[in-house]
Coordinates of C-alpha atoms in Angstrom, one line a residue:
M1 CA -9.2 20.7 -12.6
K2 CA -7.8 22.4 -15.7
H3 CA -7.3 23.4 -16.8
I4 CA -7.6 27.5 -14.0
F5 CA -6.5 33.5 -10.5
I6 CA -3.9 43.7 -6.4
P7 CA -3.3 47.2 -6.2
L8 CA -3.6 50.1 -7.4
L9 CA -6.2 47.9 -5.7
I10 CA -5.8 44.2 -6.0
L11 CA -7.9 42.3 -8.5
V12 CA -7.9 38.6 -8.2
A13 CA -7.3 36.1 -11.0
G14 CA -4.4 38.1 -12.4
H15 CA -6.5 41.1 -13.4
T16 CA -4.9 44.3 -12.0
F17 CA -4.6 47.9 -12.9
S18 CA -1.3 49.3 -11.7
Q19 CA 1.1 46.9 -10.1
S20 CA 3.9 44.5 -10.9
L21 CA 2.4 41.1 -9.8
V22 CA -0.1 39.8 -12.3
T23 CA -1.1 36.2 -11.9
D24 CA -3.3 33.6 -13.7
R25 CA -4.4 32.3 -10.4
P26 CA -6.7 31.5 -8.7
S27 CA -9.5 31.6 -11.4
Q28 CA -9.9 29.4 -14.5
T29 CA -9.7 32.5 -16.6
D30 CA -6.1 33.3 -17.6
A31 CA -5.1 37.0 -17.5
S32 CA -4.5 38.9 -20.7
S33 CA -1.3 40.5 -19.4
T34 CA 2.2 39.0 -19.4
V35 CA 4.8 39.0 -16.6
G36 CA 7.2 41.4 -18.2
K37 CA 10.7 41.1 -19.7
G38 CA 13.2 39.2 -17.6
V39 CA 10.7 38.2 -14.9
L40 CA 10.2 34.6 -13.7
Q41 CA 6.9 34.0 -12.0
I42 CA 6.1 30.8 -10.1
E43 CA 2.4 30.1 -9.4
S44 CA 1.5 27.0 -7.3
A45 CA -1.5 25.6 -5.6
F46 CA -2.6 22.6 -3.5
S47 CA -6.1 21.5 -4.4
F48 CA -8.7 18.8 -3.8
M49 CA -11.4 18.0 -6.3
T50 CA -14.3 15.5 -6.2
E51 CA -16.3 14.4 -9.3
D52 CA -19.3 12.1 -9.2
F53 CA -20.5 10.2 -12.3
E54 CA -21.4 6.7 -13.5
T55 CA -19.2 4.1 -15.1
T56 CA -20.0 0.8 -16.8
L57 CA -18.9 -2.4 -15.0
N58 CA -17.1 -4.8 -17.4
S59 CA -18.7 -7.9 -15.8
T60 CA -22.3 -6.9 -15.9
F61 CA -22.4 -3.8 -18.2
A62 CA -24.4 -2.1 -15.4
L63 CA -24.0 1.6 -14.6
A64 CA -22.2 2.0 -11.2
P65 CA -22.0 5.2 -9.2
T66 CA -18.4 6.4 -9.3
R67 CA -16.4 9.1 -7.4
L68 CA -13.1 10.5 -8.6
Q69 CA -11.0 12.4 -6.0
T70 CA -7.9 14.3 -7.3
F71 CA -5.3 15.8 -5.0
A72 CA -2.9 18.3 -6.7
L73 CA 0.4 18.1 -4.8
P74 CA 0.8 20.9 -6.0
T75 CA 0.1 22.4 -9.5
V76 CA 3.1 24.4 -10.6
A77 CA 3.1 27.0 -13.4
L78 CA 6.4 28.7 -14.5
R79 CA 6.1 31.9 -16.5
L80 CA 9.2 33.5 -18.0
G81 CA 9.1 36.9 -19.7
I82 CA 10.9 37.0 -23.0
S83 CA 9.8 40.6 -23.8
D84 CA 7.2 43.0 -22.4
R85 CA 4.5 41.2 -24.4
L86 CA 5.7 37.6 -24.7
E87 CA 6.2 34.9 -22.0
L88 CA 7.1 31.2 -22.1
R89 CA 5.1 28.8 -19.9
L90 CA 5.5 25.4 -18.3
I91 CA 2.8 23.7 -16.3
T92 CA 3.0 20.4 -14.4
Q93 CA 1.0 18.7 -11.6
P94 CA 2.0 15.9 -9.3
E95 CA -1.2 14.3 -8.2
L96 CA -3.0 11.5 -6.4
Q97 CA -6.1 10.1 -8.0
Q98 CA -8.5 7.9 -6.1
T99 CA -11.5 6.3 -7.9
F100 CA -14.3 4.7 -5.9
V101 CA -16.6 2.5 -7.9
E102 CA -19.6 1.0 -6.1
G103 CA -19.3 -2.8 -6.1
A104 CA -15.9 -2.7 -7.8
G105 CA -13.5 -1.5 -5.1
T106 CA -11.1 1.4 -5.1
N107 CA -8.2 2.3 -7.4
K108 CA -5.4 4.7 -6.5
V109 CA -2.8 6.2 -8.9
F110 CA 0.0 8.6 -7.8
G111 CA 2.1 10.3 -10.4
V112 CA 2.4 13.4 -12.6
S113 CA 0.0 14.7 -15.2
D114 CA 1.1 15.5 -18.8
L115 CA 3.4 18.5 -19.2
Q116 CA 2.1 21.6 -20.8
A117 CA 4.6 23.9 -22.6
G118 CA 3.6 27.1 -24.5
F119 CA 3.5 30.8 -24.6
K120 CA 1.3 33.9 -24.0
L121 CA 1.4 36.8 -26.4
N122 CA -0.2 40.1 -25.5
V123 CA -1.5 41.4 -28.9
L124 CA -3.4 44.5 -27.7
Q125 CA -2.8 46.6 -24.6
S126 CA -5.6 48.4 -22.8
E127 CA -6.1 52.1 -23.8
E128 CA -9.1 54.2 -22.7
K129 CA -12.1 52.0 -23.4
R130 CA -10.1 49.5 -25.5
P131 CA -9.8 46.0 -23.9
E132 CA -6.5 44.1 -23.4
I133 CA -6.2 41.0 -25.5
A134 CA -3.7 38.0 -25.4
I135 CA -3.3 34.7 -27.2
I136 CA -2.3 31.7 -25.2
S137 CA -1.1 28.4 -26.7
H138 CA 0.0 25.2 -25.0
I139 CA 1.2 21.8 -26.3
L140 CA 0.3 18.8 -24.3
L141 CA 3.2 16.3 -24.0
P142 CA 2.3 12.7 -23.1
T143 CA 5.0 12.6 -20.3
G144 CA 2.6 11.8 -17.4
T145 CA 2.2 8.7 -15.3
E146 CA 0.2 5.8 -16.8
G147 CA -3.4 6.1 -15.5
I148 CA -3.1 9.9 -15.4
S149 CA -1.6 10.7 -18.7
G150 CA -3.8 11.1 -21.8
G151 CA -1.2 9.2 -23.7
E152 CA -1.4 11.4 -26.8
F153 CA 0.0 14.7 -28.0
G154 CA -2.5 17.6 -27.8
A155 CA -2.9 21.3 -27.8
I156 CA -4.8 24.1 -25.9
N157 CA -5.4 27.4 -27.6
K158 CA -7.2 30.4 -26.1
V159 CA -7.9 34.1 -26.5
S160 CA -8.0 36.1 -23.3
V161 CA -9.7 39.5 -23.1
T162 CA -9.9 42.0 -20.2
H163 CA -12.1 45.0 -19.9
F164 CA -11.0 47.4 -17.1
L165 CA -14.4 48.9 -16.0
S166 CA -12.9 51.1 -13.3
Q167 CA -10.1 51.1 -10.7
K168 CA -12.1 48.5 -8.7
H169 CA -13.8 46.4 -11.3
S170 CA -12.8 44.3 -14.3
L171 CA -14.5 41.8 -16.5
S172 CA -12.5 39.2 -18.3
Y173 CA -13.2 36.1 -20.4
N174 CA -11.4 33.3 -22.2
V175 CA -12.6 31.4 -25.3
G176 CA -10.6 28.5 -26.8
H177 CA -10.3 24.9 -27.8
S178 CA -8.6 21.9 -26.1
Y179 CA -7.6 18.8 -28.1
A180 CA -6.2 15.8 -26.3
G181 CA -5.3 13.7 -29.3
F182 CA -8.7 12.0 -29.9
G183 CA -12.3 12.9 -30.7
N184 CA -13.4 16.5 -31.6
G185 CA -11.8 18.2 -28.6
D186 CA -13.5 20.6 -26.2
L187 CA -14.7 24.2 -26.6
L188 CA -13.5 26.1 -23.6
Y189 CA -15.1 29.2 -22.1
S190 CA -14.9 31.3 -18.9
L191 CA -16.2 34.7 -17.6
I192 CA -15.0 36.4 -14.5
W193 CA -15.9 39.5 -12.6
S194 CA -13.2 40.8 -10.2
I195 CA -13.6 43.4 -7.5
S196 CA -11.1 45.2 -5.3
L197 CA -12.0 45.3 -1.6
A198 CA -8.8 46.9 -0.2
D199 CA -5.2 47.8 -1.1
R200 CA -4.2 44.2 -0.9
V201 CA -7.4 42.2 -1.0
G202 CA -9.7 41.3 -3.8
V203 CA -12.5 38.8 -4.6
F204 CA -14.0 37.3 -7.8
V205 CA -16.9 35.3 -9.0
E206 CA -16.7 33.2 -12.2
A207 CA -18.6 30.9 -14.6
Y208 CA -16.6 28.5 -16.7
G209 CA -16.9 25.2 -18.5
L210 CA -16.7 23.5 -21.8
L211 CA -18.5 21.9 -24.7
A212 CA -17.1 18.4 -24.3
N213 CA -16.3 16.7 -27.6
M214 CA -18.1 19.7 -29.2
D215 CA -21.4 18.0 -28.0
E216 CA -22.0 17.9 -24.2
F217 CA -22.4 21.3 -22.5
M218 CA -20.8 21.5 -19.0
L219 CA -21.0 24.6 -16.7
N220 CA -19.3 25.3 -13.4
A221 CA -19.0 28.2 -11.0
D222 CA -16.4 29.3 -8.6
A223 CA -15.3 32.2 -6.4
G224 CA -12.2 33.2 -4.5
I225 CA -10.1 35.7 -2.7
T226 CA -6.5 36.9 -3.0
Y227 CA -4.2 38.6 -0.5
L228 CA -1.0 40.5 -1.7
I229 CA 1.6 39.7 1.0
N230 CA 4.1 42.1 -0.6
D231 CA 4.7 43.4 -4.1
D232 CA 6.1 40.0 -5.2
V233 CA 4.1 37.4 -3.2
Q234 CA 0.4 36.6 -3.4
F235 CA -1.7 34.1 -1.4
D236 CA -5.1 32.9 -2.7
Y237 CA -8.0 30.6 -1.8
S238 CA -10.8 29.5 -4.2
F239 CA -13.6 27.0 -4.3
G240 CA -16.0 25.8 -7.0
V241 CA -19.0 23.7 -7.7
G242 CA -20.5 22.0 -10.8
V243 CA -23.8 23.4 -12.1
T244 CA -24.5 20.7 -14.7
Q245 CA -22.6 17.9 -13.0
N246 CA -21.7 16.8 -9.5
M247 CA -18.3 18.4 -8.9
N248 CA -16.6 20.5 -6.2
Y249 CA -13.1 21.7 -5.4
H250 CA -11.0 23.7 -3.0
A251 CA -7.6 25.3 -3.7
I252 CA -5.0 27.2 -1.7
G253 CA -2.3 28.9 -3.8
L254 CA 0.9 30.9 -3.5
S255 CA 2.5 33.0 -6.3
L256 CA 6.0 34.3 -6.3
R257 CA 7.5 36.9 -8.7
L258 CA 11.2 37.0 -9.2
P259 CA 11.9 40.3 -11.0
K260 CA 15.1 40.9 -13.1
K261 CA 17.9 42.4 -11.1

C-alpha cells in the first residue's frame, strides 16, 4: 500500500475549505495544501492488505498461486511546516509481511520499510474558479529491513491538484512517477471525489493505480470516512479493492496537529 486521506464542513483525504486540520489521509491522493508555518502534523494508520498473484517455483519453474499479506504497524507520516506554502516530510512504516506460496510453504518478514524524505510545495492557491496546485517530491532511502527494502535509492514525484466545486464537494487528483532504482519506474495516478455529510463527518470515493514499469496498467478503487474529533485530531477508516488484480485492504488512522504556540 503506497504509496495513500472537515469543516467548514469536513472533506476527507485532506481536502477542506475552511479549517486548520488538513491531512493527506486516508486516501491515496495527497492534498494540495500544506500544514502551515510552524505546524507539526503526525498522520498514522494501522492497515491490513492482501494481494494474490502467481510466482515461479525455482524447482519446477511452474506458476504457483501466491498470497502476500502486509500489516502496517503503523504507517507514520511527519509533516513540518517551514512556511505557509512549504512543508518537510518523513514517512516510515514498521510492517509484518507474510507470503503464502502453494506447495512452497510460508515466509514471514518483520521489519521497517524504506524511509521516504521530501517536501510539499504549494505553488498555486485556490481563488474563485482557479484550482489549488502543489508539487510533492520524496527520496527513497534504502534503510529498510532485508526482504522489505527495495535495496536501492529512488524517488517519487507528483503534482497534486484540487478543485473546490462547492462548500460540500471537491475533486482532486495526483499524477506522478515513482522510480525504485531499477526498470522504467511507475506512472502514478489517482482521482478522488470528496463530500461533506456534517460539520465533522465526510466521505470519499477514489480511483487510483499505476502503469507498472511504464507497461502494465493497474487500477484500484477505495472509499472511506473521516471524523473530526476536535480542531486538531482526526479519525479515519478506509477500505479498497483491486479492479485489475486481486487486492484488498482495510485501514484505521489517526492524525494529530500540533500548532505553533
